[in-house]
Coordinates of C-alpha atoms in Angstrom, one line a residue:
M428 CA 0.1 24.1 4.7
S429 CA -2.8 26.5 5.3
D430 CA -5.8 25.5 7.4
S431 CA -8.0 25.8 4.3
N432 CA -5.9 23.4 2.3
K433 CA -5.7 21.1 5.3
D434 CA -9.5 21.0 5.5
R435 CA -9.7 20.6 1.7
W436 CA -7.4 17.6 1.6
Q437 CA -9.1 16.0 4.6
S438 CA -12.4 16.3 2.8
D439 CA -10.8 14.8 -0.3
L440 CA -9.5 11.9 1.8
M441 CA -13.0 11.1 3.1
L442 CA -14.3 11.2 -0.4
I443 CA -11.7 8.9 -2.0
A444 CA -11.8 6.5 0.9
D445 CA -15.6 6.1 0.4
A446 CA -15.1 5.8 -3.4
A447 CA -12.3 3.2 -3.0
K448 CA -14.5 1.1 -0.7
E449 CA -17.3 1.2 -3.2
A450 CA -15.0 0.4 -6.1
G451 CA -13.4 -2.4 -4.1
A452 CA -16.8 -3.9 -3.4
V453 CA -17.5 -3.8 -7.1
A454 CA -14.2 -5.5 -8.0
F455 CA -14.6 -8.1 -5.2
G456 CA -17.9 -9.1 -6.8
F457 CA -15.8 -10.4 -9.8
F458 CA -13.1 -12.0 -7.6
N459 CA -12.8 -15.8 -8.2
Q460 CA -15.6 -15.5 -10.8
S461 CA -13.5 -15.7 -14.0
P462 CA -14.2 -12.3 -15.4
E463 CA -13.7 -11.5 -19.0
V464 CA -10.0 -10.6 -19.8
W465 CA -8.4 -8.6 -22.5
W466 CA -4.7 -7.9 -23.2
K467 CA -3.0 -4.5 -23.6
N468 CA 0.6 -3.2 -23.9
G469 CA 1.5 -5.5 -26.7
D470 CA -0.4 -8.4 -25.1
R471 CA 1.9 -8.2 -22.0
S472 CA -0.7 -6.9 -19.4
P473 CA -4.1 -8.3 -18.6
V474 CA -7.1 -6.1 -18.0
S475 CA -10.4 -7.5 -16.8
A476 CA -14.1 -6.6 -16.7
A477 CA -13.5 -6.1 -12.9
D478 CA -10.9 -3.4 -13.7
F479 CA -13.3 -1.5 -16.0
A480 CA -16.2 -1.8 -13.6
A481 CA -14.2 -0.5 -10.6
N482 CA -12.8 2.3 -12.8
K483 CA -16.3 3.3 -13.8
T484 CA -17.4 3.4 -10.2
L485 CA -14.5 5.6 -9.2
E486 CA -15.0 7.9 -12.2
T487 CA -18.7 8.3 -11.6
I488 CA -18.2 9.2 -7.9
L489 CA -15.1 11.3 -8.1
R490 CA -15.7 13.3 -11.2
K491 CA -19.2 14.3 -10.1
A492 CA -17.9 15.4 -6.7
R493 CA -14.8 17.3 -8.0
P494 CA -15.5 18.3 -11.6
D495 CA -12.6 20.8 -11.5
Y496 CA -10.0 18.1 -10.8
G497 CA -8.0 16.4 -13.5
W498 CA -8.1 12.7 -14.1
L499 CA -5.4 10.1 -14.7
S500 CA -6.3 6.4 -14.5
E501 CA -4.7 3.3 -15.8
E502 CA -8.0 2.2 -17.4
T503 CA -9.0 5.5 -18.9
D504 CA -7.6 6.9 -22.1
D505 CA -5.2 9.7 -21.1
D506 CA -6.4 13.2 -21.6
A507 CA -3.9 16.1 -21.8
D508 CA -6.4 18.3 -20.1
R509 CA -5.0 17.0 -16.8
L510 CA -1.7 18.8 -17.4
G511 CA -3.5 22.1 -17.0
R512 CA -5.0 21.2 -13.7
Q513 CA -3.2 21.9 -10.4
T514 CA -5.2 19.1 -8.7
V515 CA -5.8 15.6 -10.2
F516 CA -7.1 12.2 -9.2
I517 CA -4.6 9.5 -10.0
I518 CA -6.3 6.0 -10.0
D519 CA -5.5 2.4 -10.4
P520 CA -8.8 0.6 -10.1
I521 CA -7.1 -2.8 -9.4
D522 CA -3.3 -2.7 -8.7
G523 CA -2.3 -6.4 -9.0
T524 CA -4.6 -7.5 -11.8
R525 CA -2.6 -10.7 -12.4
A526 CA -2.9 -11.6 -8.7
F527 CA -6.6 -10.8 -8.8
L528 CA -7.2 -13.0 -11.8
G529 CA -5.1 -15.8 -10.2
G530 CA -7.3 -15.8 -7.0
Q531 CA -4.6 -14.3 -4.9
K532 CA -5.7 -11.8 -2.2
V533 CA -2.8 -9.2 -2.6
W534 CA -4.5 -6.6 -4.9
C535 CA -5.9 -3.2 -4.1
V536 CA -7.8 -0.2 -5.3
S537 CA -5.4 2.8 -5.4
V538 CA -6.7 6.3 -5.3
A539 CA -4.7 9.5 -4.8
V540 CA -5.3 13.3 -5.0
V541 CA -2.2 15.0 -6.3
H542 CA -1.7 18.7 -6.1
C543 CA 1.1 20.5 -7.9
G544 CA 2.9 17.2 -8.6
R545 CA 2.7 15.7 -5.1
P546 CA 0.1 13.5 -3.4
V547 CA -2.0 15.2 -0.7
A548 CA -4.5 12.4 0.0
G549 CA -4.1 8.7 -0.6
V550 CA -6.0 5.5 -0.1
L551 CA -5.2 1.8 -0.7
Y552 CA -8.1 -0.6 -0.2
A553 CA -7.5 -4.3 -0.3
P554 CA -11.0 -5.9 -0.1
A555 CA -9.8 -9.5 0.0
L556 CA -7.5 -8.8 2.9
E557 CA -10.0 -6.4 4.6
E558 CA -7.3 -3.7 4.8
L559 CA -7.7 0.0 4.3
Y560 CA -4.6 2.3 4.2
Q561 CA -5.1 6.0 4.1
A562 CA -3.1 9.2 4.6
V563 CA -3.4 13.0 4.2
E564 CA -0.6 15.5 3.8
G565 CA 0.7 16.5 7.2
G566 CA -1.2 13.7 9.0
V567 CA -0.5 10.2 10.3
A568 CA -0.8 7.1 8.0
M569 CA -3.5 4.7 9.1
K570 CA -4.3 1.1 8.5
N571 CA -7.9 0.1 9.4
G572 CA -8.0 3.2 11.7
V573 CA -4.8 2.4 13.6
P574 CA -1.7 4.6 13.1
L575 CA 1.2 2.8 11.4
A576 CA 4.9 3.5 11.1
V577 CA 8.0 2.2 9.3
S578 CA 10.4 -0.2 10.7
V579 CA 12.9 1.1 13.3
A580 CA 15.5 -1.6 12.4
G581 CA 19.0 -0.2 12.0
A582 CA 21.7 -0.8 9.4
E583 CA 23.4 -3.4 11.6
E584 CA 20.2 -5.5 11.7
T585 CA 18.8 -7.9 9.1
S586 CA 16.7 -6.0 6.5
R587 CA 13.7 -7.6 4.9
L588 CA 13.7 -6.3 1.3
A589 CA 11.4 -6.9 -1.6
I590 CA 13.9 -7.2 -4.3
G591 CA 14.5 -9.6 -7.3
E592 CA 17.1 -12.2 -6.6
D593 CA 18.9 -11.3 -9.8
L594 CA 19.3 -7.7 -8.6
L595 CA 20.3 -8.6 -5.1
T596 CA 23.2 -10.8 -6.2
T597 CA 24.8 -7.7 -7.7
F598 CA 24.9 -5.8 -4.4
P599 CA 28.0 -5.6 -2.3
P600 CA 28.5 -8.9 -0.2
E601 CA 28.5 -7.1 3.1
F602 CA 25.1 -5.6 2.3
R603 CA 23.7 -8.9 1.0
A604 CA 24.7 -10.7 4.2
R605 CA 22.2 -8.5 6.1
V606 CA 19.3 -9.0 3.8
T607 CA 16.4 -11.4 3.9
R608 CA 14.6 -11.4 0.5
Q609 CA 10.9 -11.2 0.6
K610 CA 9.1 -13.4 -1.9
Y611 CA 7.4 -11.6 -4.9
I612 CA 4.5 -9.3 -4.0
P613 CA 2.2 -8.9 -7.0
S614 CA 0.8 -5.4 -6.2
L615 CA 3.4 -2.7 -6.3
A616 CA 1.3 -0.3 -4.3
Y617 CA 0.7 -3.0 -1.6
R618 CA 4.5 -3.7 -1.5
I619 CA 5.2 0.0 -0.7
A620 CA 2.4 -0.2 1.9
M621 CA 4.3 -3.1 3.5
V622 CA 7.3 -0.7 3.9
A623 CA 5.0 1.8 5.5
D624 CA 3.6 -0.6 8.1
G625 CA 7.0 -2.0 9.0
R626 CA 6.7 -5.5 7.5
L627 CA 9.5 -4.6 5.1
E628 CA 12.6 -2.4 5.5
G629 CA 12.5 -1.5 1.9
T630 CA 12.0 -2.3 -1.8
F631 CA 13.5 -1.3 -5.1
V632 CA 11.0 -0.5 -7.8
K633 CA 12.1 -1.4 -11.4
G634 CA 11.9 1.1 -14.1
N635 CA 8.7 1.7 -16.0
S636 CA 6.3 2.0 -13.0
H637 CA 3.5 4.5 -13.5
D638 CA 1.9 7.3 -11.5
W639 CA -1.1 5.2 -10.7
D640 CA 1.0 2.4 -9.2
L641 CA 2.7 4.9 -6.9
A642 CA 0.9 8.0 -5.9
A643 CA -1.3 6.8 -3.0
A644 CA 1.3 4.5 -1.6
D645 CA 3.9 7.2 -1.8
L646 CA 1.9 9.5 0.5
I647 CA 1.1 6.6 2.9
L648 CA 4.7 5.8 3.2
A649 CA 5.7 9.4 3.7
C650 CA 3.2 9.9 6.5
A651 CA 4.5 6.7 8.1
G652 CA 8.0 8.0 8.3
G653 CA 9.4 6.8 5.0
G654 CA 10.2 8.0 1.5
L655 CA 9.9 6.9 -2.2
V656 CA 12.8 8.4 -4.1
D657 CA 14.8 8.1 -7.3
L658 CA 18.4 7.0 -7.3
D659 CA 19.5 10.6 -6.7
G660 CA 17.3 10.7 -3.6
R661 CA 14.6 13.0 -5.2
P662 CA 10.9 12.5 -4.5
V663 CA 8.6 11.4 -7.3
V664 CA 6.8 14.1 -9.3
Y665 CA 3.4 13.2 -10.5
N666 CA 1.0 14.4 -13.3
S667 CA 3.8 15.1 -15.8
A668 CA 3.4 14.5 -19.5
D669 CA 5.3 11.2 -19.1
V670 CA 3.8 9.2 -16.2
T671 CA 6.5 6.5 -16.2
H672 CA 9.4 6.4 -13.8
K673 CA 12.9 5.1 -13.6
V674 CA 14.3 2.9 -10.8
L675 CA 13.0 4.0 -7.3
C676 CA 13.7 3.1 -3.7
A677 CA 11.1 2.9 -0.9
A678 CA 12.4 2.8 2.6
P679 CA 12.3 4.4 6.1
A680 CA 13.7 7.9 5.8
S681 CA 16.6 6.9 8.1
R682 CA 17.6 4.1 5.7
I683 CA 17.3 5.7 2.3
D684 CA 20.9 6.9 2.0
E685 CA 22.1 3.4 3.0
F686 CA 20.1 1.6 0.4
L687 CA 20.9 4.1 -2.3
T688 CA 24.6 3.7 -1.5
A689 CA 24.3 -0.1 -1.7
F690 CA 22.5 0.2 -5.1
A691 CA 25.3 2.5 -6.4
G692 CA 27.9 -0.1 -5.3
R693 CA 26.5 -2.9 -7.4
R694 CA 28.9 -4.9 -9.5
D695 CA 27.2 -3.9 -12.8
S696 CA 26.9 -0.2 -12.0

């Protein structure tokens, strides 16, 4: 990475961190206040006034600051213009809306800058937990200003995994014997951040996640010594025409092959 790009992405990180904190403050103003709710995706997914207000805050700040960047947000109608842009903002104004509406604290504002298909700056801000995760390409992942790193637990030790019980039961018995299953974490981005800061050894992401769920957390995990990959071990590519993804694995870099092998050895594979 050239020095000019390094400075550019660092500048972008400062921009999106400030924007995420502003949007988080806006969203937090609706927290436990019973905001108006609508339903989308065939009445399967809630979206609230808080989501839209946080999205508006982000869009106002970021598009004004970087008018040449593309835009992809869960709460903005998709515009194919982004496909012609090398650099885009990828946004989830509230990742974990159900948790937010239920008064749970595990939700966050997710903001990433993606360049040529990969994240180069990323921020997760969880206002109710007072946690700010951030990373820039080639740098060290930080949580509230302190460097973070993935777990150093080895294959012979017990692994804390965020995984559905129905899926775990299909894994080889010798693998299951070394797993402690983490209870459900309502924000996918935050779940990946838990791998980045070592509270989890890994997680499997079900199919149909979206760019906005993943991009910021992906970079934070990478800069903490981990990886988010598909079942062939390939990194996720962002800002394609199709922004949905198949099954993914998030883990420390040293454990990815182990977890992918265990997934391939399931009874129903």
